[in-house]
PDB file of C-alpha atoms in Angstrom:
ATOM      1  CA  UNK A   1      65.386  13.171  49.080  1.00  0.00           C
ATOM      2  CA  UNK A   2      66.224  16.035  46.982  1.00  0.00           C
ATOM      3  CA  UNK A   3      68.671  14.363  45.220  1.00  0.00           C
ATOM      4  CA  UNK A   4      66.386  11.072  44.019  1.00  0.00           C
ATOM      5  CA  UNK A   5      63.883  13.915  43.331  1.00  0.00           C
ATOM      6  CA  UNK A   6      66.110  15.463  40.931  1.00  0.00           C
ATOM      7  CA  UNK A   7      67.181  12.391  39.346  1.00  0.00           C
ATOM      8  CA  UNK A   8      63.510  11.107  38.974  1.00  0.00           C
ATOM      9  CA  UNK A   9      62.805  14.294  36.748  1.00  0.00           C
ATOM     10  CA  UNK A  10      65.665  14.002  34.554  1.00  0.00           C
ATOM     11  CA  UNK A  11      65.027  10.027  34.420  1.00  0.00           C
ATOM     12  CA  UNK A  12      61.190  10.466  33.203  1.00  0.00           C
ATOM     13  CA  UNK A  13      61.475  14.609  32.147  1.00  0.00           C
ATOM     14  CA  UNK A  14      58.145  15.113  34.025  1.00  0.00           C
ATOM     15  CA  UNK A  15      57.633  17.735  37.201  1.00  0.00           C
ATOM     16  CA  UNK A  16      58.682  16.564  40.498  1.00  0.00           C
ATOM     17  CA  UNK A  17      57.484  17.698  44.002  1.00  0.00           C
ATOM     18  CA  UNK A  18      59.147  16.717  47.376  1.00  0.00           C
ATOM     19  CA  UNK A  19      56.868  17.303  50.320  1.00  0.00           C
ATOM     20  CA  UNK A  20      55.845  15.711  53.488  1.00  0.00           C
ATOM     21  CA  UNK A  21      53.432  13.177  52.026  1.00  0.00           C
ATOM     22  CA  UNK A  22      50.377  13.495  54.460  1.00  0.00           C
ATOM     23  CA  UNK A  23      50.842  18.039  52.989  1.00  0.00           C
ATOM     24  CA  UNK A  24      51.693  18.864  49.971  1.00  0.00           C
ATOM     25  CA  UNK A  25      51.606  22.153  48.437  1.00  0.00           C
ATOM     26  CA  UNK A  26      49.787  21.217  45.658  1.00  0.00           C
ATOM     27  CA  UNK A  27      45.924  21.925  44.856  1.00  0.00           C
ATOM     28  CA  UNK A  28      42.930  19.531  45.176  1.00  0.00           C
ATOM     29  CA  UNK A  29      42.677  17.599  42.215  1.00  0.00           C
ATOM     30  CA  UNK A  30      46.001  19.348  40.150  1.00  0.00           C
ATOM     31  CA  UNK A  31      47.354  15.881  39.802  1.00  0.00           C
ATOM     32  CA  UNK A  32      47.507  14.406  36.322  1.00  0.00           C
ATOM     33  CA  UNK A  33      48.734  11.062  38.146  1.00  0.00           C
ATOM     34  CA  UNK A  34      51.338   9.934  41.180  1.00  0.00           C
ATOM     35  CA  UNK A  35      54.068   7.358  41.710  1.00  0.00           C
ATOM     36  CA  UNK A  36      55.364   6.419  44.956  1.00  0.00           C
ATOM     37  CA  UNK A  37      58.485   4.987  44.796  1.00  0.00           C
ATOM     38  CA  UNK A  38      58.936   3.343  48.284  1.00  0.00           C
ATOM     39  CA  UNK A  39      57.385   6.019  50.537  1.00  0.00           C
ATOM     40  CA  UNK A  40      55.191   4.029  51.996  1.00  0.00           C
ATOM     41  CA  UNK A  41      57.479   2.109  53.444  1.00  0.00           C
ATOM     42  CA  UNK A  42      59.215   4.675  54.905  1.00  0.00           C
ATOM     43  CA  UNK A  43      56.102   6.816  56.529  1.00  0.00           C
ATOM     44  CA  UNK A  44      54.251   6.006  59.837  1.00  0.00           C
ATOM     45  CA  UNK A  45      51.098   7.279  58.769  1.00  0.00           C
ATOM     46  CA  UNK A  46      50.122   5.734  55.424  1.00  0.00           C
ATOM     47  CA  UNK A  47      46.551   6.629  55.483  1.00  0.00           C
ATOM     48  CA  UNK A  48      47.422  10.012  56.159  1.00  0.00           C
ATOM     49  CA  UNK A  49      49.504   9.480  52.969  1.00  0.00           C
ATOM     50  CA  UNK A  50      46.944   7.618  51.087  1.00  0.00           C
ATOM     51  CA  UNK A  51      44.294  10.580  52.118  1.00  0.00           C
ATOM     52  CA  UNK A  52      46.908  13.483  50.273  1.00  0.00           C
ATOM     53  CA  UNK A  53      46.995  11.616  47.309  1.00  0.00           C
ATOM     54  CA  UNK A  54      43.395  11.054  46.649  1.00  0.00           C
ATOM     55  CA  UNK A  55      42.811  14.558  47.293  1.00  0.00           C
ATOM     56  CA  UNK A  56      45.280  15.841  45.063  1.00  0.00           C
ATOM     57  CA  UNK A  57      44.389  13.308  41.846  1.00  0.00           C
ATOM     58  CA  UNK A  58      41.311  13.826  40.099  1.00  0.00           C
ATOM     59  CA  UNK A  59      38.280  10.930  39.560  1.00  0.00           C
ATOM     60  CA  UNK A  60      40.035   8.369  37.896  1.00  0.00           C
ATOM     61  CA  UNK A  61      43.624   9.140  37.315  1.00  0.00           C
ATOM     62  CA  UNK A  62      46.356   6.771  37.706  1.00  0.00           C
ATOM     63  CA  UNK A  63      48.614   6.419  40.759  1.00  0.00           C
ATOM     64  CA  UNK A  64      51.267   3.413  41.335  1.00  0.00           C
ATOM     65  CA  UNK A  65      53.201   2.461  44.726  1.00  0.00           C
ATOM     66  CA  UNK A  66      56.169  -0.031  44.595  1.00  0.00           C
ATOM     67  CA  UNK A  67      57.309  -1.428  47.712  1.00  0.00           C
ATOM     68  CA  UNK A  68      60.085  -3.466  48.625  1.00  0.00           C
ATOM     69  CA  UNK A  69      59.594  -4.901  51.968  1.00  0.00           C
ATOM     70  CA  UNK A  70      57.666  -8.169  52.621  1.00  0.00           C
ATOM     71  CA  UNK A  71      54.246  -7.413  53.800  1.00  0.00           C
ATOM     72  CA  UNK A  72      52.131  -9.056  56.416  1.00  0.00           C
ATOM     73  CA  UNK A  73      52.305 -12.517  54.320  1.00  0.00           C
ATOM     74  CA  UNK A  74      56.355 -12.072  54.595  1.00  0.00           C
ATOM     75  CA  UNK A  75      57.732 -11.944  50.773  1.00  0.00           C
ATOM     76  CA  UNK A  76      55.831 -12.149  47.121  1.00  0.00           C
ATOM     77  CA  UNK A  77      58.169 -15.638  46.955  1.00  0.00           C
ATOM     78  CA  UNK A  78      56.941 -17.175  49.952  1.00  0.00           C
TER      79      UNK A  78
END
């Protein structure tokens, strides 16, 4: 994780943080806006996950998640 961390800042030249997604070290609302490049595929507790990130974003600031796995309905194509 480090490593796609690393890249993602050098990709976009913006601050990145690596941290267990349901704790991260960051304050309650310091957050100018989060992206969530398949995490949530890859965590057991999502609302756990969901929770940390509307603590640390402020009223109103953007957040995106891209998946790729099919979800309940099975793929976007089906």
């Amino acid at each position: 994780m480090p490593t796609a961390c690393r890249a993602a800042a050098r990709l976009f030249g913006l601050p990145v943080v690596s941290a267990d997604g349901d704790r991260t070290p960051l304050r309650t609302g310091s957050v100018d806006a989060a992206w969530c490049l398949g995490v949530l595929d890859t965590v057991r507790d999502k609302v756990a996950v969901l929770r940390e990130i509307h603590r640390v974003l402020p009223p109103g600031r953007p957040w995106g998640s891209w998946s790729s796995s099919p979800g309940p309905a099975g793929r976007p194509s089906d």
